[in-house]
Structures are given as structure tokens and as C-alpha cells.
Tab-separated table of C-alpha atoms and ligand atoms in Angstrom:
chain	number	residue	atom	x	y	z
A	22	MET	CA	-150.231	-60.342	0.845
A	23	THR	CA	-151.926	-58.901	-2.199
A	24	ALA	CA	-155.682	-59.440	-2.570
A	25	ARG	CA	-155.029	-61.351	-5.791
A	26	LEU	CA	-152.661	-63.753	-4.058
A	27	GLN	CA	-155.008	-64.271	-1.132
A	28	THR	CA	-157.741	-65.285	-3.528
A	29	THR	CA	-155.402	-67.648	-5.356
A	30	LEU	CA	-154.325	-69.354	-2.128
A	31	ARG	CA	-157.918	-69.878	-1.088
A	32	GLY	CA	-159.313	-70.859	-4.427
A	33	PRO	CA	-159.525	-74.231	-6.135
A	34	GLU	CA	-156.115	-73.738	-7.746
A	35	ALA	CA	-154.352	-73.156	-4.385
A	36	TYR	CA	-152.817	-76.644	-4.091
A	37	ALA	CA	-151.603	-76.597	-7.663
A	38	LEU	CA	-149.936	-73.239	-7.054
A	39	ALA	CA	-148.346	-74.508	-3.810
A	40	ARG	CA	-147.006	-77.604	-5.635
A	41	THR	CA	-145.624	-75.507	-8.485
A	42	VAL	CA	-143.908	-73.231	-5.999
A	43	LEU	CA	-142.380	-76.210	-4.154
A	44	ASP	CA	-141.189	-77.692	-7.465
A	45	GLN	CA	-139.577	-74.370	-8.393
A	46	MET	CA	-137.854	-74.240	-5.006
A	47	GLU	CA	-136.618	-77.803	-5.309
A	48	ALA	CA	-135.318	-77.156	-8.835
A	49	VAL	CA	-133.056	-74.382	-7.569
A	50	GLY	CA	-132.113	-76.180	-4.325
A	51	VAL	CA	-133.953	-73.929	-1.877
A	52	TRP	CA	-135.213	-75.512	1.359
A	53	PRO	CA	-138.996	-75.337	1.808
A	54	THR	CA	-138.818	-73.455	5.129
A	55	PRO	CA	-141.994	-71.461	5.947
A	56	LEU	CA	-140.218	-68.172	5.197
A	57	ASN	CA	-138.738	-69.391	1.893
A	58	PHE	CA	-142.152	-70.736	0.909
A	59	GLU	CA	-143.816	-67.441	1.786
A	60	LEU	CA	-141.283	-65.535	-0.320
A	61	TRP	CA	-141.700	-67.903	-3.270
A	62	VAL	CA	-145.493	-67.761	-3.085
A	63	HIS	CA	-145.359	-63.977	-3.096
A	64	ALA	CA	-143.020	-64.036	-6.067
A	65	ALA	CA	-145.338	-66.475	-7.880
A	66	GLY	CA	-148.302	-64.180	-7.165
A	67	GLU	CA	-146.511	-61.260	-8.777
A	68	PRO	CA	-144.024	-62.662	-11.312
A	69	GLU	CA	-143.214	-59.166	-12.568
A	70	GLY	CA	-142.880	-57.752	-9.047
A	71	LEU	CA	-139.661	-56.557	-7.398
A	72	LEU	CA	-139.454	-59.600	-5.107
A	73	ALA	CA	-139.726	-62.055	-8.025
A	74	LYS	CA	-137.024	-60.139	-9.891
A	75	GLU	CA	-134.726	-60.106	-6.868
A	76	ILE	CA	-135.226	-63.850	-6.346
A	77	GLN	CA	-134.470	-64.506	-10.030
A	78	ARG	CA	-131.332	-62.417	-9.727
A	79	LEU	CA	-130.153	-64.296	-6.616
A	80	VAL	CA	-130.910	-67.691	-8.135
A	81	ALA	CA	-128.946	-66.703	-11.258
A	82	THR	CA	-125.829	-66.062	-9.119
A	83	SER	CA	-125.995	-69.766	-8.047
A	84	GLU	CA	-125.168	-68.776	-4.478
A	85	PRO	CA	-126.957	-70.819	-1.822
A	86	PHE	CA	-130.169	-69.190	-0.630
A	87	SER	CA	-129.376	-68.758	3.081
A	88	GLU	CA	-131.636	-67.994	6.022
A	89	ALA	CA	-130.000	-64.581	6.196
A	90	THR	CA	-130.868	-63.890	2.541
A	91	ALA	CA	-134.462	-64.993	3.133
A	92	GLU	CA	-134.717	-62.711	6.134
A	93	MET	CA	-133.298	-59.775	4.227
A	94	LEU	CA	-135.824	-60.312	1.442
A	95	ALA	CA	-138.643	-60.695	3.957
A	96	ALA	CA	-137.598	-57.493	5.717
A	97	GLU	CA	-137.547	-55.632	2.465
A	98	PHE	CA	-140.520	-57.095	0.648
A	99	LEU	CA	-142.931	-58.700	3.116
A	100	PRO	CA	-143.432	-56.501	6.197
A	101	ARG	CA	-145.024	-53.665	4.309
A	102	GLY	CA	-147.780	-56.044	3.246
A	103	ARG	CA	-148.067	-57.395	6.763
A	104	LEU	CA	-148.147	-53.907	8.173
A	105	THR	CA	-150.863	-52.911	5.723
A	106	GLU	CA	-152.934	-55.885	6.816
A	107	GLU	CA	-152.443	-55.057	10.480
A	108	ILE	CA	-153.403	-51.447	9.810
A	109	ARG	CA	-156.503	-52.611	7.975
A	110	ASP	CA	-157.430	-54.812	10.955
A	111	ALA	CA	-156.796	-51.932	13.329
A	112	GLY	CA	-159.027	-49.740	11.161
A	113	ARG	CA	-161.820	-52.297	11.444
A	114	VAL	CA	-161.533	-52.442	15.243
A	115	LEU	CA	-161.472	-48.657	15.486
A	116	ASP	CA	-164.538	-48.448	13.235
A	117	ARG	CA	-166.391	-50.907	15.443
A	118	GLU	CA	-165.438	-49.090	18.644
A	119	LEU	CA	-166.291	-45.683	17.246
A	120	SER	CA	-169.685	-46.794	15.982
A	121	SER	CA	-170.470	-48.465	19.301
A	122	VAL	CA	-169.523	-45.298	21.208
A	123	SER	CA	-171.350	-42.971	18.828
A	124	HIS	CA	-174.421	-45.204	19.072
A	125	ALA	CA	-174.255	-45.000	22.883
A	126	ILE	CA	-173.802	-41.215	22.729
A	127	ALA	CA	-176.799	-40.839	20.380
A	128	LYS	CA	-178.905	-42.937	22.728
A	129	ALA	CA	-177.768	-40.927	25.744
A	130	HIS	CA	-178.613	-37.736	23.841
A	131	GLU	CA	-182.136	-39.018	23.107
A	132	THR	CA	-182.615	-39.906	26.762
A	133	GLN	CA	-181.399	-36.473	27.889
A	134	THR	CA	-183.814	-34.759	25.470
A	135	ALA	CA	-186.683	-36.908	26.712
A	136	TYR	CA	-185.643	-36.121	30.283
A	137	GLY	CA	-185.713	-32.383	29.524
A	138	GLN	CA	-189.229	-32.771	28.140
A	139	THR	CA	-190.292	-34.746	31.217
A	140	LEU	CA	-188.962	-31.939	33.444
A	141	ASP	CA	-190.804	-29.301	31.389
A	142	GLN	CA	-194.022	-31.291	31.568
A	143	ALA	CA	-193.561	-31.794	35.318
A	144	ALA	CA	-193.070	-28.053	35.795
A	145	THR	CA	-196.323	-27.330	33.913
A	146	SER	CA	-198.222	-30.096	35.724
A	147	MET	CA	-196.969	-28.804	39.095
A	148	GLN	CA	-198.809	-25.510	38.563
A	149	ALA	CA	-202.087	-27.364	38.086
A	150	VAL	CA	-201.628	-29.896	40.891
A	151	GLU	CA	-204.527	-29.966	43.340
A	152	ASP	CA	-203.710	-32.582	45.961
A	153	ASP	CA	-200.889	-34.677	47.492
A	154	HIS	CA	-201.658	-37.638	45.255
A	155	GLY	CA	-201.135	-35.581	42.083
A	156	PHE	CA	-197.897	-34.217	43.549
A	157	GLN	CA	-196.652	-37.729	44.410
A	158	THR	CA	-197.412	-38.951	40.893
A	159	ILE	CA	-195.301	-36.157	39.403
A	160	VAL	CA	-192.397	-36.797	41.815
A	161	SER	CA	-192.421	-40.526	41.175
A	162	GLY	CA	-192.491	-39.890	37.397
A	163	LEU	CA	-189.460	-37.582	37.787
A	164	SER	CA	-187.637	-40.063	39.950
A	165	SER	CA	-188.125	-42.870	37.417
A	166	ALA	CA	-186.972	-40.605	34.563
A	167	THR	CA	-183.863	-39.694	36.605
A	168	ARG	CA	-183.072	-43.379	37.231
A	169	HIS	CA	-183.392	-44.044	33.526
A	170	VAL	CA	-180.983	-41.218	32.665
A	171	ARG	CA	-178.501	-42.424	35.284
A	172	ALA	CA	-178.603	-45.977	33.933
A	173	GLU	CA	-178.085	-44.662	30.430
A	174	ASN	CA	-175.075	-42.611	31.569
A	175	GLU	CA	-173.574	-45.632	33.311
A	176	THR	CA	-173.913	-47.684	30.124
A	177	LEU	CA	-172.212	-44.932	28.161
A	178	GLU	CA	-169.391	-44.707	30.698
A	179	LYS	CA	-168.814	-48.470	30.556
A	180	LYS	CA	-168.781	-48.447	26.751
A	181	LEU	CA	-166.265	-45.610	26.775
A	182	GLU	CA	-164.091	-47.497	29.252
A	183	VAL	CA	-164.136	-50.679	27.125
A	184	SER	CA	-163.418	-48.705	23.972
A	185	THR	CA	-160.572	-46.781	25.577
A	186	ARG	CA	-158.988	-50.054	26.710
A	187	GLU	CA	-159.424	-51.579	23.251
A	188	VAL	CA	-157.931	-48.542	21.511
A	189	LEU	CA	-154.947	-48.550	23.914
A	190	ARG	CA	-154.380	-52.270	23.270
A	191	LEU	CA	-154.538	-51.600	19.561
A	192	ARG	CA	-152.032	-48.776	19.837
A	193	GLU	CA	-149.562	-51.007	21.693
A	194	HIS	CA	-150.043	-53.808	19.171
A	195	LEU	CA	-149.502	-51.478	16.209
A	196	GLU	CA	-146.368	-50.096	17.849
A	197	LEU	CA	-145.066	-53.663	18.186
A	198	VAL	CA	-145.863	-54.450	14.558
A	199	ARG	CA	-144.253	-51.198	13.440
A	200	ARG	CA	-141.100	-52.036	15.418
A	201	GLU	CA	-141.006	-55.563	13.979
A	202	ALA	CA	-141.352	-54.193	10.463
A	203	MET	CA	-138.334	-51.958	11.116
A	204	THR	CA	-136.127	-54.630	12.716
A	205	ASP	CA	-133.798	-57.124	11.089
A	206	ALA	CA	-134.958	-60.463	12.468
A	207	LEU	CA	-131.516	-62.074	12.505
A	208	THR	CA	-129.464	-59.394	14.241
A	209	ASN	CA	-132.207	-57.369	15.932
A	210	LEU	CA	-130.644	-54.215	14.536
A	211	ALA	CA	-132.689	-51.740	12.517
A	212	ASN	CA	-133.308	-53.051	8.991
A	213	ARG	CA	-132.667	-51.294	5.732
A	214	LYS	CA	-136.068	-49.638	5.607
A	215	ALA	CA	-135.597	-48.186	9.103
A	216	PHE	CA	-132.069	-47.135	8.154
A	217	ASP	CA	-133.221	-45.333	4.979
A	218	GLU	CA	-135.837	-43.418	6.954
A	219	GLN	CA	-133.407	-42.570	9.759
A	220	LEU	CA	-130.720	-41.369	7.345
A	221	ALA	CA	-133.230	-39.156	5.509
A	222	ARG	CA	-134.338	-37.651	8.844
A	223	ALA	CA	-130.734	-37.187	10.007
A	224	CYS	CA	-129.879	-35.388	6.728
A	225	GLU	CA	-132.864	-33.057	7.150
A	226	THR	CA	-131.836	-32.256	10.719
A	227	ALA	CA	-128.202	-31.679	9.741
A	228	GLN	CA	-129.365	-29.423	6.902
A	229	SER	CA	-131.439	-27.290	9.273
A	230	ASP	CA	-129.146	-27.177	12.336
A	231	GLY	CA	-125.864	-27.130	10.414
A	232	ARG	CA	-124.289	-29.700	12.752
A	233	ALA	CA	-122.047	-32.583	11.705
A	234	LEU	CA	-123.429	-35.835	10.351
A	235	THR	CA	-121.250	-38.807	9.449
A	236	LEU	CA	-122.223	-42.055	7.842
A	237	ALA	CA	-120.176	-45.247	8.038
A	238	VAL	CA	-120.679	-48.435	6.038
A	239	LEU	CA	-119.079	-51.635	7.351
A	240	ASP	CA	-118.702	-54.967	5.650
A	241	ILE	CA	-117.507	-58.311	7.017
A	242	ASP	CA	-114.323	-59.390	5.246
A	243	HIS	CA	-114.477	-62.646	3.304
A	244	PHE	CA	-117.891	-63.458	4.694
A	245	LYS	CA	-118.556	-65.868	1.836
A	246	ARG	CA	-115.662	-67.953	3.116
A	247	PHE	CA	-117.411	-68.389	6.494
A	248	ASN	CA	-120.534	-69.556	4.751
A	249	ASP	CA	-118.718	-71.845	2.353
A	250	THR	CA	-116.463	-73.350	5.004
A	251	TRP	CA	-118.806	-73.636	7.969
A	252	GLY	CA	-122.282	-73.471	6.485
A	253	HIS	CA	-124.985	-70.844	6.580
A	254	GLN	CA	-126.028	-71.419	10.148
A	255	THR	CA	-122.564	-70.458	11.302
A	256	GLY	CA	-122.582	-67.558	8.829
A	257	ASP	CA	-125.790	-66.356	10.460
A	258	GLN	CA	-124.173	-66.596	13.921
A	259	VAL	CA	-121.317	-64.421	12.686
A	260	LEU	CA	-123.828	-61.846	11.493
A	261	ARG	CA	-125.555	-61.970	14.883
A	262	TYR	CA	-122.247	-61.504	16.648
A	263	VAL	CA	-121.265	-58.475	14.546
A	264	GLY	CA	-124.789	-57.079	14.974
A	265	SER	CA	-124.601	-57.448	18.748
A	266	VAL	CA	-121.262	-55.596	19.025
A	267	LEU	CA	-122.372	-52.808	16.678
A	268	GLY	CA	-125.685	-52.466	18.514
A	269	ARG	CA	-123.814	-52.115	21.811
A	270	LEU	CA	-121.154	-49.662	20.617
A	271	ALA	CA	-123.465	-47.589	18.445
A	272	SER	CA	-126.163	-46.783	20.964
A	273	HIS	CA	-128.339	-43.650	20.760
A	274	PRO	CA	-127.830	-41.024	19.347
A	275	ARG	CA	-125.775	-43.198	17.012
A	276	PHE	CA	-127.857	-45.510	14.876
A	277	ALA	CA	-126.727	-48.942	13.692
A	278	ALA	CA	-128.498	-50.992	11.039
A	279	ARG	CA	-128.029	-54.103	8.967
A	280	TYR	CA	-127.938	-52.641	5.516
A	281	GLY	CA	-127.612	-55.705	3.321
A	282	GLY	CA	-126.354	-59.333	3.546
A	283	GLU	CA	-123.098	-58.828	5.447
A	284	GLU	CA	-123.109	-55.052	5.247
A	285	PHE	CA	-123.906	-52.783	8.177
A	286	ALA	CA	-124.258	-49.021	8.504
A	287	VAL	CA	-123.861	-46.614	11.390
A	288	ILE	CA	-125.109	-43.018	11.479
A	289	PHE	CA	-123.102	-40.687	13.712
A	290	PRO	CA	-124.839	-37.387	14.409
A	291	HIS	CA	-122.873	-34.429	15.859
A	292	GLU	CA	-119.491	-36.180	16.132
A	293	SER	CA	-116.087	-35.024	14.966
A	294	VAL	CA	-114.146	-37.066	12.412
A	295	GLY	CA	-111.708	-38.078	15.157
A	296	LEU	CA	-114.481	-39.416	17.388
A	297	VAL	CA	-116.119	-41.310	14.544
A	298	GLU	CA	-112.832	-42.828	13.501
A	299	SER	CA	-111.960	-43.998	17.003
A	300	ALA	CA	-115.498	-45.394	17.486
A	301	LEU	CA	-115.165	-47.370	14.250
A	302	GLU	CA	-111.765	-48.659	15.281
A	303	ALA	CA	-113.206	-49.705	18.665
A	304	MET	CA	-115.988	-51.602	16.871
A	305	ARG	CA	-113.573	-53.281	14.496
A	306	SER	CA	-111.074	-54.260	17.142
A	307	GLU	CA	-113.731	-55.570	19.553
A	308	ILE	CA	-115.249	-57.707	16.797
A	309	ALA	CA	-111.833	-59.039	15.750
A	310	SER	CA	-110.767	-59.706	19.351
A	311	ARG	CA	-113.084	-62.693	19.886
A	312	ALA	CA	-112.128	-66.126	18.633
A	313	LEU	CA	-115.510	-67.479	17.602
A	314	ARG	CA	-116.275	-71.147	17.858
A	315	ARG	CA	-118.624	-73.205	15.781
A	316	ARG	CA	-121.363	-74.208	18.190
A	317	SER	CA	-121.979	-77.715	16.820
A	318	THR	CA	-118.322	-78.877	16.648
A	319	ASN	CA	-116.414	-76.327	18.731
A	320	ASP	CA	-114.135	-75.660	15.743
A	321	ASP	CA	-112.220	-72.400	15.917
A	322	LEU	CA	-113.771	-70.046	13.372
A	323	GLY	CA	-110.920	-67.589	13.593
A	324	ALA	CA	-111.352	-63.853	13.897
A	325	VAL	CA	-113.977	-61.805	12.104
A	326	THR	CA	-112.565	-58.672	10.540
A	327	LEU	CA	-114.448	-55.748	9.094
A	328	SER	CA	-113.683	-53.089	6.527
A	329	ALA	CA	-115.286	-49.703	7.025
A	330	GLY	CA	-115.723	-46.543	5.006
A	331	PHE	CA	-117.174	-43.276	6.206
A	332	ALA	CA	-118.138	-39.903	4.806
A	333	VAL	CA	-119.020	-36.599	6.457
A	334	ARG	CA	-122.143	-34.993	5.026
A	335	ARG	CA	-121.494	-31.929	2.895
A	336	PRO	CA	-123.894	-28.957	2.970
A	337	ASP	CA	-126.950	-29.687	0.774
A	338	GLU	CA	-125.830	-33.269	0.221
A	339	THR	CA	-128.640	-35.816	-0.201
A	340	ALA	CA	-128.805	-39.094	1.734
A	341	ALA	CA	-128.174	-41.032	-1.509
A	342	ASP	CA	-125.006	-39.050	-2.320
A	343	LEU	CA	-123.694	-39.395	1.231
A	344	LEU	CA	-124.303	-43.132	1.103
A	345	GLU	CA	-122.544	-43.391	-2.223
A	346	ARG	CA	-119.437	-41.631	-0.885
A	347	ALA	CA	-119.383	-43.805	2.257
A	348	ASP	CA	-119.701	-46.870	-0.002
A	349	GLU	CA	-116.812	-45.661	-2.164
A	350	ALA	CA	-114.691	-45.272	0.973
A	351	LEU	CA	-115.636	-48.807	2.005
A	352	TYR	CA	-114.491	-50.146	-1.353
A	353	ALA	CA	-111.264	-48.194	-1.038
A	354	ALA	CA	-110.705	-49.926	2.342
A	355	LYS	CA	-111.365	-53.285	0.693
A	356	ARG	CA	-109.032	-52.509	-2.183
A	357	ALA	CA	-106.311	-51.429	0.229
A	358	GLY	CA	-106.290	-54.909	1.764
A	359	ARG	CA	-109.425	-55.071	3.989
A	360	ASN	CA	-109.491	-55.037	7.806
A	361	ARG	CA	-109.215	-51.232	7.896
A	362	THR	CA	-111.180	-47.992	7.833
A	363	ALA	CA	-111.132	-45.421	5.022
A	364	CYS	CA	-112.418	-41.859	5.126
A	365	ALA	CA	-114.059	-40.394	2.011
A	366	GLU	CA	-112.735	-36.879	2.713
A	367	ARG	CA	-109.144	-38.098	2.935
A	368	LEU	CA	-109.541	-40.074	-0.297
A	369	THR	CA	-110.778	-36.934	-2.060
A	370	LYS	CA	-107.810	-34.925	-0.738
A	371	ALA	CA	-105.367	-37.627	-1.777
A	372	ALA	CA	-106.889	-37.716	-5.243
B	417	C2E	P1	-126.660	-66.017	21.246
B	417	C2E	O1	-126.074	-67.375	21.089
B	417	C2E	O2	-128.153	-65.925	21.242
B	417	C2E	O3	-126.080	-65.379	22.578
B	417	C2E	C1	-126.584	-64.170	23.091
B	417	C2E	C2	-125.719	-63.667	24.226
B	417	C2E	O4	-125.723	-64.625	25.300
B	417	C2E	C3	-124.241	-63.492	23.842
B	417	C2E	O5	-124.060	-62.204	23.285
B	417	C2E	C4	-123.549	-63.639	25.192
B	417	C2E	O6	-123.686	-62.467	25.935
B	417	C2E	C5	-124.402	-64.711	25.870
B	417	C2E	N1	-123.818	-66.064	25.588
B	417	C2E	C6	-124.300	-67.033	24.786
B	417	C2E	N2	-123.536	-68.126	24.812
B	417	C2E	C7	-122.514	-67.863	25.674
B	417	C2E	C8	-121.405	-68.626	26.145
B	417	C2E	O7	-121.186	-69.791	25.775
B	417	C2E	N3	-120.573	-68.024	27.042
B	417	C2E	C9	-120.777	-66.737	27.460
B	417	C2E	N4	-119.914	-66.174	28.292
B	417	C2E	N5	-121.849	-65.987	27.041
B	417	C2E	C10	-122.695	-66.554	26.168
B	417	C2E	P2	-122.828	-61.959	22.314
B	417	C2E	O8	-121.571	-62.480	22.900
B	417	C2E	O9	-122.832	-60.491	21.965
B	417	C2E	O10	-123.177	-62.809	21.010
B	417	C2E	C11	-124.258	-62.491	20.172
B	417	C2E	C12	-124.509	-63.586	19.179
B	417	C2E	O11	-123.327	-63.781	18.383
B	417	C2E	C13	-124.791	-64.960	19.800
B	417	C2E	O12	-126.164	-65.055	20.094
B	417	C2E	C14	-124.356	-65.886	18.685
B	417	C2E	O13	-125.375	-65.936	17.696
B	417	C2E	C15	-123.166	-65.154	18.075
B	417	C2E	N6	-121.915	-65.634	18.706
B	417	C2E	C16	-121.154	-65.022	19.608
B	417	C2E	N7	-120.092	-65.754	19.917
B	417	C2E	C17	-120.161	-66.870	19.174
B	417	C2E	C18	-119.311	-68.031	19.033
B	417	C2E	O14	-118.260	-68.185	19.643
B	417	C2E	N8	-119.751	-68.978	18.166
B	417	C2E	C19	-120.907	-68.854	17.466
B	417	C2E	N9	-121.260	-69.850	16.653
B	417	C2E	N10	-121.718	-67.779	17.572
B	417	C2E	C20	-121.351	-66.798	18.419
């Protein structure tokens, strides 16, 4: 959340802003779910921002604002802010731990220096000692100084232990937050941000090792019909189902992601065209093989079919160009009647 928005939501005008946002949502028929409200508040905080523009665009299409759409927007526009906040918090904890440890180290250093001086003084005093009593006094002074140093070291050790634990906890928490920010909440697949990063990395690797890299884009056929006929909750279940099959059949080193509303993408490193094609066919036929049922009424939802397009990366090709060719292949599959796979290379040859 931007600093400006945080101030607004905590200032005297916060309730007025919340009411305005709710009115705006009601006017365009959007349910006031916590996520929708969060998105709308963000958009209101930055009316010229990308999120506000995207919301305006979606509202203008008059399509219902589904849970899936809200989650896509949240994945794209909200986590970065959340992540920044978490990182800021983590920074504060690290600061606190570091200053506590450095304070303890400075104190231990002072004690060690004082101990060194005590030893020096004891050595000098020893030369001048005349009787047992004087000797005992020196020894007892040394023993007390040693106890003090030991206690100081124990304190330092404990502080280091606590700090190490705290830093480890923080690392695990940040890893969790990072994973959440990269995951599509509905399908549990990687989200678009994670996909973009992975594709860029895969292109770099393919450029340096010269091995094959193929990108496929898959889209559920007539998805709007599912939503219109059975409602968005069922539409979301269909997305979850497709996500679960893709996640299973595109396990590492393949990489599956939810790319947009009903669009998915799979990165295939080091695989021949034949292997990629048969993997895509396996995904499509497994998805189509199940007769889904609407949970609330047990109605038969029919089969879910997918269209897919894929492209093999050319030398020096950028991630954006590869994606564009895979997308073109997907549209060719759609144009050819859907429920099929098209290969960009074959389209080029045919042309
Ligand atoms: P979910 O409902 O959270 O189910 C997760 C997993 O639990 C399913 O993974 C499946 O392994 C198991 N499961 C859930 N309900 C049943 C059941 O009634 N019978 C059996 N044998 N197993 C069940 P799966 O199959 O990969 O599905 C993933 C998601 O896809 C489901 O998440 C659900 O959101 C959606 N889905 C799958 N099949 C249907 C369906 O027939 N109707 C609807 N509405 N959604 C479905």
C-alpha cells in the first residue's frame, strides 16, 4: 500500500473514502468482498495508476468482475506492495538484531580491554608483593575480573543465539512471502510475474547453452460460456481443475503458470518438438477426459477442452518475441476450430 493511501485510510477522511469506494463498486455491480474492496481502494488511492486503468478497462467491457479476475489483478498489482512492506519490516527486525549484537560485542570488547589492563596491573603488582595477604588480594581481584569477563561472554553468546534464531525465522517468513507473491492464489500455479521471470531466465540459459527451449500457451475453449451458464464459482473450479492437471503433467524442469484469466503457459526446456507436442496432447486429453460436475447441483458441466500453441525459441530470440509467436500459434489453433494444438514453426513453413 502506498504511503499516501495509508495516510488517507487512517486520516479523518478515511470513512468518506471507504463509502465512496463502496458506492463505486455498487454502481458497477461488484461485490464488496475484502479482495475487491482492497483493489478498489488501491485504485482510488492512485486514480492514474495501472491498477485503476485496468479496472476501468474491465468495467468498460461490462463483463462480470469474477473472483478469478480479482485474484489476477491482486497477483499482478498488490503483492509487490505487500512484499515491499514485508521487506521493510524484515529490515527493521534485522536492524534491531544487528544493533543489539553490535552493542553486546562493543561491551564485550570494553570488558576484554579492561581485563587486559587488570592483568597488566596484576603482573606489575606481583613484582612488588611482600606477603601472602598482598598475593591473595591480587589473586582474588583477578578471579573476580575473570568471572566478569565470563559472564559478559555468556551474555554475548545468548544474544547471538537469539539473534540467529530471529534471523532464521525471518528468512523462512520472507521465503514464504516471496513464494506467495509468485503464486496464483486460485490455481496454486506460478503467476504471471513468476512466469515472466522464469521465461527470461530460461531464454538466457538457452542463449548461453544453445539447447532447445519451447514455450506453449494454452487457453480454455469457450470459458466464458462456463461462467455465463454456471456462474463464476463454477468457472473458478474449472480453472482450478485445469491448473491441477497442468501442474501435475508439467513438473520440473517444465514450468507451468497461469498467464491470464483462462490462459496458461508451459515452458519446456531441452525437449524435442515431438516430446513437447505429445506432452501437450497428454495434457489436453487428460483435461478433456473428465466429465466435471457442478458441486452445488451435480449438473454435468461437460468436458473442458483446451487450445494450445507453441513455439521453439530461435537463436537470439527475446522472451517477448517467443511469447508472441506462441500466442500467434494459439490463435491459429482457435481459428482452426479450437480443441487442438498448433506449432508456430509449422505455420511459418505452411505460409
Ligand atoms: P478441490 O475440490 O479442492 O479438490 C482437490 C483434490 O481433491 C482433487 O484434485 C481430487 O484429487 C480430490 N477430490 C476432491 N473432491 C473429490 C471427489 O469428489 N472425488 C474424488 N475422487 N476426489 C476428489 P483434482 O481432481 O485435480 O481437482 C482439482 C480441482 O479442480 C478441485 O479442487 C476442484 O476445484 C476442481 N474440480 C475437479 N473436478 C471437479 C468437478 O467435477 N466439479 C467441480 N465443480 N470442480 C472440480
